[in-house]
């Protein structure tokens, strides 16, 4: 009740002339019965043969809508649609936060400093019989060294996620977008062919540029295994992946989720692993 609702998507029903087809008419009857109205009234899928409104945004609060529109981009054969709306918040005690992005310094020097610092630490507190105390001491020493060597760095400015990009390619991308916009306006076969031909040529140039850039980078670091893997990981986006750590322990086909039980079972396994191996050692006869 009294909630603002937005419903959007590809409905695959041409809403340009809703009364011409029974399917469109029935769809609009259902939408209006729910108190919703459409916000997009221009074609969202354009070809040389047709221009249809099959993507739309519906809302029950049209009076709050500030702006709606279509983005002219060739990211898909459907044009992206958007809506900007007023936001009503009855909560008077609004707390504003300013967010600052930080990241850990994981440079080669920082990791070398961490390695040196860890070697200088006194690990006596870790070598105790109680596994909980040993773990706590270990993490305390490790985190202290880690925070000292790999400090948090404030991220400023926009990152260059495409180091292979040149000004020539940027200009070519802008021209490609202009050709696409021209095709959308003219809807002629000639305009479509010109746009597609230019786009395909640009894709080939970009692929070659990326291949040459990373090829030269790998060649410059061919004697540095660590740097080589860093380049490969950046290309394949493996840097963004996170390792999955199990959240339970399995013993005798029984799942254990309690942290203390897991610690005890892990400790018991480590303490008795040698004895278990000796007991199960196969007998070798001469």
Coordinates of C-alpha atoms in Angstrom, one line a residue:
X1 CA 0.0 0.0 0.0
X2 CA 1.3 3.5 -1.0
X3 CA 4.4 1.9 -2.4
X4 CA 6.1 3.1 -5.6
X5 CA 6.4 0.4 -8.1
X6 CA 8.5 0.1 -11.3
X7 CA 8.2 -2.8 -13.6
X8 CA 10.6 -3.1 -16.5
X9 CA 11.8 -5.5 -19.1
X10 CA 11.5 -7.0 -22.6
X11 CA 7.8 -7.8 -22.9
X12 CA 8.1 -8.9 -26.5
X13 CA 4.8 -7.2 -27.3
X14 CA 4.8 -4.2 -29.6
X15 CA 3.3 -1.4 -27.5
X16 CA 3.4 1.2 -30.3
X17 CA -0.2 0.4 -31.4
X18 CA -1.8 -1.5 -28.5
X19 CA -5.3 -1.6 -29.9
X20 CA -4.4 -3.1 -33.2
X21 CA -3.6 -6.5 -31.9
X22 CA -5.6 -8.5 -29.4
X23 CA -2.4 -9.6 -27.6
X24 CA -1.3 -6.0 -27.1
X25 CA -4.8 -4.9 -26.1
X26 CA -5.2 -7.6 -23.5
X27 CA -1.7 -6.9 -22.1
X28 CA -2.5 -3.2 -21.7
X29 CA -5.9 -3.9 -20.1
X30 CA -4.1 -6.0 -17.5
X31 CA -1.5 -3.3 -16.9
X32 CA -4.0 -0.5 -16.5
X33 CA -6.1 -2.7 -14.2
X34 CA -3.1 -2.8 -11.9
X35 CA -2.8 1.0 -11.9
X36 CA 0.4 1.0 -14.0
X37 CA 1.2 3.3 -17.0
X38 CA 4.0 2.9 -19.6
X39 CA 6.8 5.4 -19.7
X40 CA 8.6 4.6 -22.9
X41 CA 6.9 5.7 -26.2
X42 CA 9.8 5.4 -28.7
X43 CA 11.1 2.3 -30.5
X44 CA 13.5 0.2 -28.5
X45 CA 14.4 -2.3 -31.3
X46 CA 15.1 -0.9 -34.7
X47 CA 16.0 -2.8 -37.9
X48 CA 15.8 -1.9 -41.6
X49 CA 12.3 -3.5 -41.7
X50 CA 10.7 -2.4 -38.4
X51 CA 10.9 -0.2 -35.3
X52 CA 9.0 -1.6 -32.3
X53 CA 8.4 -0.7 -28.7
X54 CA 8.9 -4.1 -27.0
X55 CA 10.9 -2.9 -24.0
X56 CA 9.2 -0.6 -21.5
X57 CA 9.0 0.6 -17.9
X58 CA 5.7 0.7 -16.1
X59 CA 5.0 2.6 -12.9
X60 CA 2.1 3.5 -10.6
X61 CA 3.6 6.9 -9.7
X62 CA 4.0 8.8 -13.0
X63 CA 3.8 12.1 -11.2
X64 CA 7.2 11.3 -9.5
X65 CA 8.9 10.6 -12.8
X66 CA 11.6 13.3 -13.6
X67 CA 12.9 11.9 -16.9
X68 CA 12.7 8.8 -19.1
X69 CA 14.5 7.9 -22.2
X70 CA 16.5 5.6 -24.5
X71 CA 20.2 5.2 -24.7
X72 CA 21.7 5.1 -28.2
X73 CA 24.2 2.3 -27.8
X74 CA 24.9 -0.8 -29.8
X75 CA 25.6 -3.0 -26.7
X76 CA 22.6 -5.1 -27.8
X77 CA 20.1 -5.2 -30.6
X78 CA 17.7 -3.7 -28.0
X79 CA 18.2 -0.1 -27.0
X80 CA 18.7 0.4 -23.2
X81 CA 15.9 2.3 -21.4
X82 CA 16.0 4.3 -18.2
X83 CA 13.9 6.3 -15.8
X84 CA 14.8 9.0 -13.2
X85 CA 12.3 9.4 -10.4
X86 CA 11.9 11.4 -7.2
X87 CA 12.6 9.7 -4.0
X88 CA 10.3 10.1 -1.0
X89 CA 11.7 9.4 2.5
X90 CA 9.6 10.1 5.5
X91 CA 12.6 9.5 7.8
X92 CA 13.8 12.9 9.0
X93 CA 16.9 11.6 10.7
X94 CA 18.9 10.9 7.6
X95 CA 22.6 10.3 8.1
X96 CA 24.8 11.1 5.2
X97 CA 28.0 9.1 4.7
X98 CA 30.9 9.9 2.5
X99 CA 32.5 6.7 1.2
X100 CA 36.2 6.5 0.4
X101 CA 37.7 3.5 -1.3
X102 CA 40.8 1.9 0.0
X103 CA 42.9 -1.1 -1.1
X104 CA 45.9 -3.0 0.3
X105 CA 49.3 -2.1 -1.0
X106 CA 50.4 -5.5 -2.5
X107 CA 53.3 -4.2 -4.5
X108 CA 56.5 -6.3 -4.8
X109 CA 58.3 -4.0 -2.2
X110 CA 55.4 -4.3 0.3
X111 CA 55.4 -8.1 0.0
X112 CA 59.2 -8.2 0.4
X113 CA 58.9 -6.0 3.5
X114 CA 56.2 -8.4 4.9
X115 CA 58.4 -11.4 4.3
X116 CA 61.3 -9.7 6.1
X117 CA 59.1 -8.6 9.0
X118 CA 57.7 -12.1 9.5
X119 CA 61.2 -13.6 9.6
X120 CA 62.1 -11.2 12.4
X121 CA 59.1 -12.1 14.6
X122 CA 59.3 -14.1 17.8
X123 CA 57.1 -17.2 17.2
X124 CA 57.6 -18.8 20.6
X125 CA 53.9 -18.1 21.6
X126 CA 52.7 -20.1 18.6
X127 CA 54.5 -23.3 19.7
X128 CA 52.2 -24.2 22.6
X129 CA 50.0 -27.3 23.2
X130 CA 46.7 -25.5 23.2
X131 CA 45.7 -25.1 19.5
X132 CA 43.3 -22.2 20.2
X133 CA 46.1 -20.2 21.9
X134 CA 48.5 -21.1 19.1
X135 CA 46.1 -20.0 16.4
X136 CA 45.3 -16.7 18.2
X137 CA 49.0 -15.9 18.7
X138 CA 49.7 -16.8 15.1
X139 CA 47.0 -14.6 13.7
X140 CA 48.0 -11.7 16.0
X141 CA 51.6 -11.7 14.8
X142 CA 50.6 -12.2 11.1
X143 CA 48.0 -9.4 11.0
X144 CA 50.2 -7.0 12.8
X145 CA 53.0 -7.5 10.3
X146 CA 50.5 -7.5 7.4
X147 CA 48.9 -4.2 8.5
X148 CA 52.4 -2.7 9.0
X149 CA 53.9 -3.7 5.7
X150 CA 50.8 -3.7 3.4
X151 CA 49.1 -0.5 4.4
X152 CA 45.8 0.7 3.1
X153 CA 46.0 3.1 0.2
X154 CA 43.3 5.6 -0.7
X155 CA 42.1 5.1 -4.2
X156 CA 42.0 8.4 -6.1
X157 CA 41.0 9.2 -9.6
X158 CA 39.7 6.8 -12.2
X159 CA 41.5 3.6 -12.9
X160 CA 42.8 2.7 -16.3
X161 CA 41.3 -0.7 -16.8
X162 CA 42.2 -0.7 -20.5
X163 CA 45.9 0.1 -20.7
X164 CA 46.0 -1.0 -24.4
X165 CA 43.6 1.7 -25.4
X166 CA 44.9 4.4 -27.8
X167 CA 43.5 7.8 -28.8
X168 CA 43.1 6.5 -32.3
X169 CA 40.9 3.6 -31.0
X170 CA 38.9 6.0 -28.8
X171 CA 38.2 8.2 -31.8
X172 CA 37.2 5.2 -33.9
X173 CA 34.8 4.1 -31.2
X174 CA 33.2 7.5 -31.2
X175 CA 32.8 7.3 -35.0
X176 CA 31.3 3.8 -34.8
X177 CA 28.7 5.2 -32.3
X178 CA 27.9 8.0 -34.7
X179 CA 27.3 5.5 -37.6
X180 CA 25.1 3.5 -35.3
X181 CA 23.0 6.5 -34.4
X182 CA 22.7 7.5 -38.1
X183 CA 21.5 4.0 -38.9
X184 CA 18.8 4.2 -36.2
X185 CA 17.6 7.5 -37.7
X186 CA 17.6 6.5 -41.3
X187 CA 16.8 2.7 -41.0
X188 CA 18.3 2.1 -44.4
X189 CA 20.2 -1.0 -45.6
X190 CA 23.1 1.3 -46.8
X191 CA 23.4 2.9 -43.3
X192 CA 23.3 -0.5 -41.6
X193 CA 26.0 -2.0 -43.9
X194 CA 28.3 1.0 -43.4
X195 CA 27.9 0.7 -39.6
X196 CA 28.5 -3.1 -39.5
X197 CA 31.5 -2.9 -41.9
X198 CA 33.1 -0.2 -39.7
X199 CA 32.3 -2.0 -36.5
X200 CA 33.8 -5.3 -37.7
X201 CA 37.0 -3.6 -38.8
X202 CA 37.2 -1.8 -35.5
X203 CA 36.8 -5.1 -33.6
X204 CA 39.7 -6.6 -35.6
X205 CA 41.9 -3.6 -34.8
X206 CA 41.1 -3.8 -31.1
X207 CA 41.9 -7.5 -30.9
X208 CA 45.2 -6.9 -32.6
X209 CA 46.1 -4.0 -30.4
X210 CA 45.3 -6.0 -27.2
X211 CA 47.3 -9.0 -28.6
X212 CA 50.3 -6.8 -29.4
X213 CA 50.2 -4.9 -26.1
X214 CA 50.1 -7.9 -23.9
X215 CA 52.5 -9.8 -26.1
X216 CA 55.1 -7.0 -25.7
X217 CA 54.4 -6.9 -22.0
X218 CA 55.0 -10.6 -21.6
X219 CA 58.2 -10.4 -23.7
X220 CA 59.5 -7.6 -21.4
X221 CA 58.9 -9.8 -18.3
X222 CA 59.8 -13.2 -19.8
X223 CA 62.6 -13.7 -17.1
X224 CA 60.2 -12.7 -14.3
X225 CA 57.8 -15.5 -13.5
X226 CA 55.9 -13.6 -10.8
X227 CA 55.3 -10.6 -13.2
X228 CA 54.3 -13.0 -16.0
X229 CA 51.7 -14.6 -13.8
X230 CA 50.5 -11.2 -12.7
X231 CA 50.0 -10.1 -16.4
X232 CA 48.1 -13.4 -17.2
X233 CA 45.9 -13.0 -14.1
X234 CA 45.0 -9.4 -15.1
X235 CA 44.1 -10.5 -18.6
X236 CA 41.9 -13.4 -17.4
X237 CA 40.4 -11.4 -14.5
X238 CA 41.6 -14.0 -12.0
X239 CA 42.6 -11.3 -9.6
X240 CA 39.0 -10.6 -8.9
X241 CA 38.1 -14.2 -7.9
X242 CA 38.0 -15.1 -4.3
X243 CA 39.0 -18.5 -2.9
X244 CA 36.2 -20.5 -1.4
X245 CA 36.9 -21.7 2.2
X246 CA 34.9 -24.7 3.5
X247 CA 32.6 -23.7 6.4
X248 CA 32.3 -27.2 7.9
X249 CA 34.3 -30.3 8.8
X250 CA 33.3 -33.9 7.8
X251 CA 34.0 -36.9 10.1
X252 CA 32.6 -40.3 9.7
X253 CA 30.1 -39.0 7.2
X254 CA 28.9 -36.4 9.7
X255 CA 29.0 -32.6 9.0
X256 CA 30.3 -30.5 11.8
X257 CA 29.7 -26.7 11.7
X258 CA 30.5 -25.6 15.2
X259 CA 33.8 -23.7 15.2
X260 CA 35.1 -25.2 18.5
X261 CA 34.2 -28.8 17.4
X262 CA 36.0 -28.2 14.1
X263 CA 39.1 -26.9 15.9
X264 CA 39.1 -29.9 18.3
X265 CA 38.7 -32.4 15.4
X266 CA 41.4 -30.7 13.4
X267 CA 43.7 -30.7 16.4
X268 CA 42.9 -34.4 17.2
X269 CA 43.7 -35.3 13.6
X270 CA 47.1 -33.6 13.5
X271 CA 48.1 -35.0 16.9
X272 CA 47.2 -38.6 16.0
X273 CA 48.0 -38.7 12.3
X274 CA 51.4 -40.3 12.8
X275 CA 50.0 -43.0 15.1
X276 CA 47.2 -43.8 12.6
X277 CA 49.6 -44.1 9.8
X278 CA 51.8 -46.5 11.7
X279 CA 48.9 -48.6 12.8
X280 CA 47.7 -48.9 9.2
X281 CA 51.1 -49.4 7.7
X282 CA 51.1 -52.4 5.3
X283 CA 53.2 -55.4 6.3
X284 CA 55.9 -56.1 3.8
X285 CA 57.3 -59.6 3.8
X286 CA 60.6 -60.7 2.3

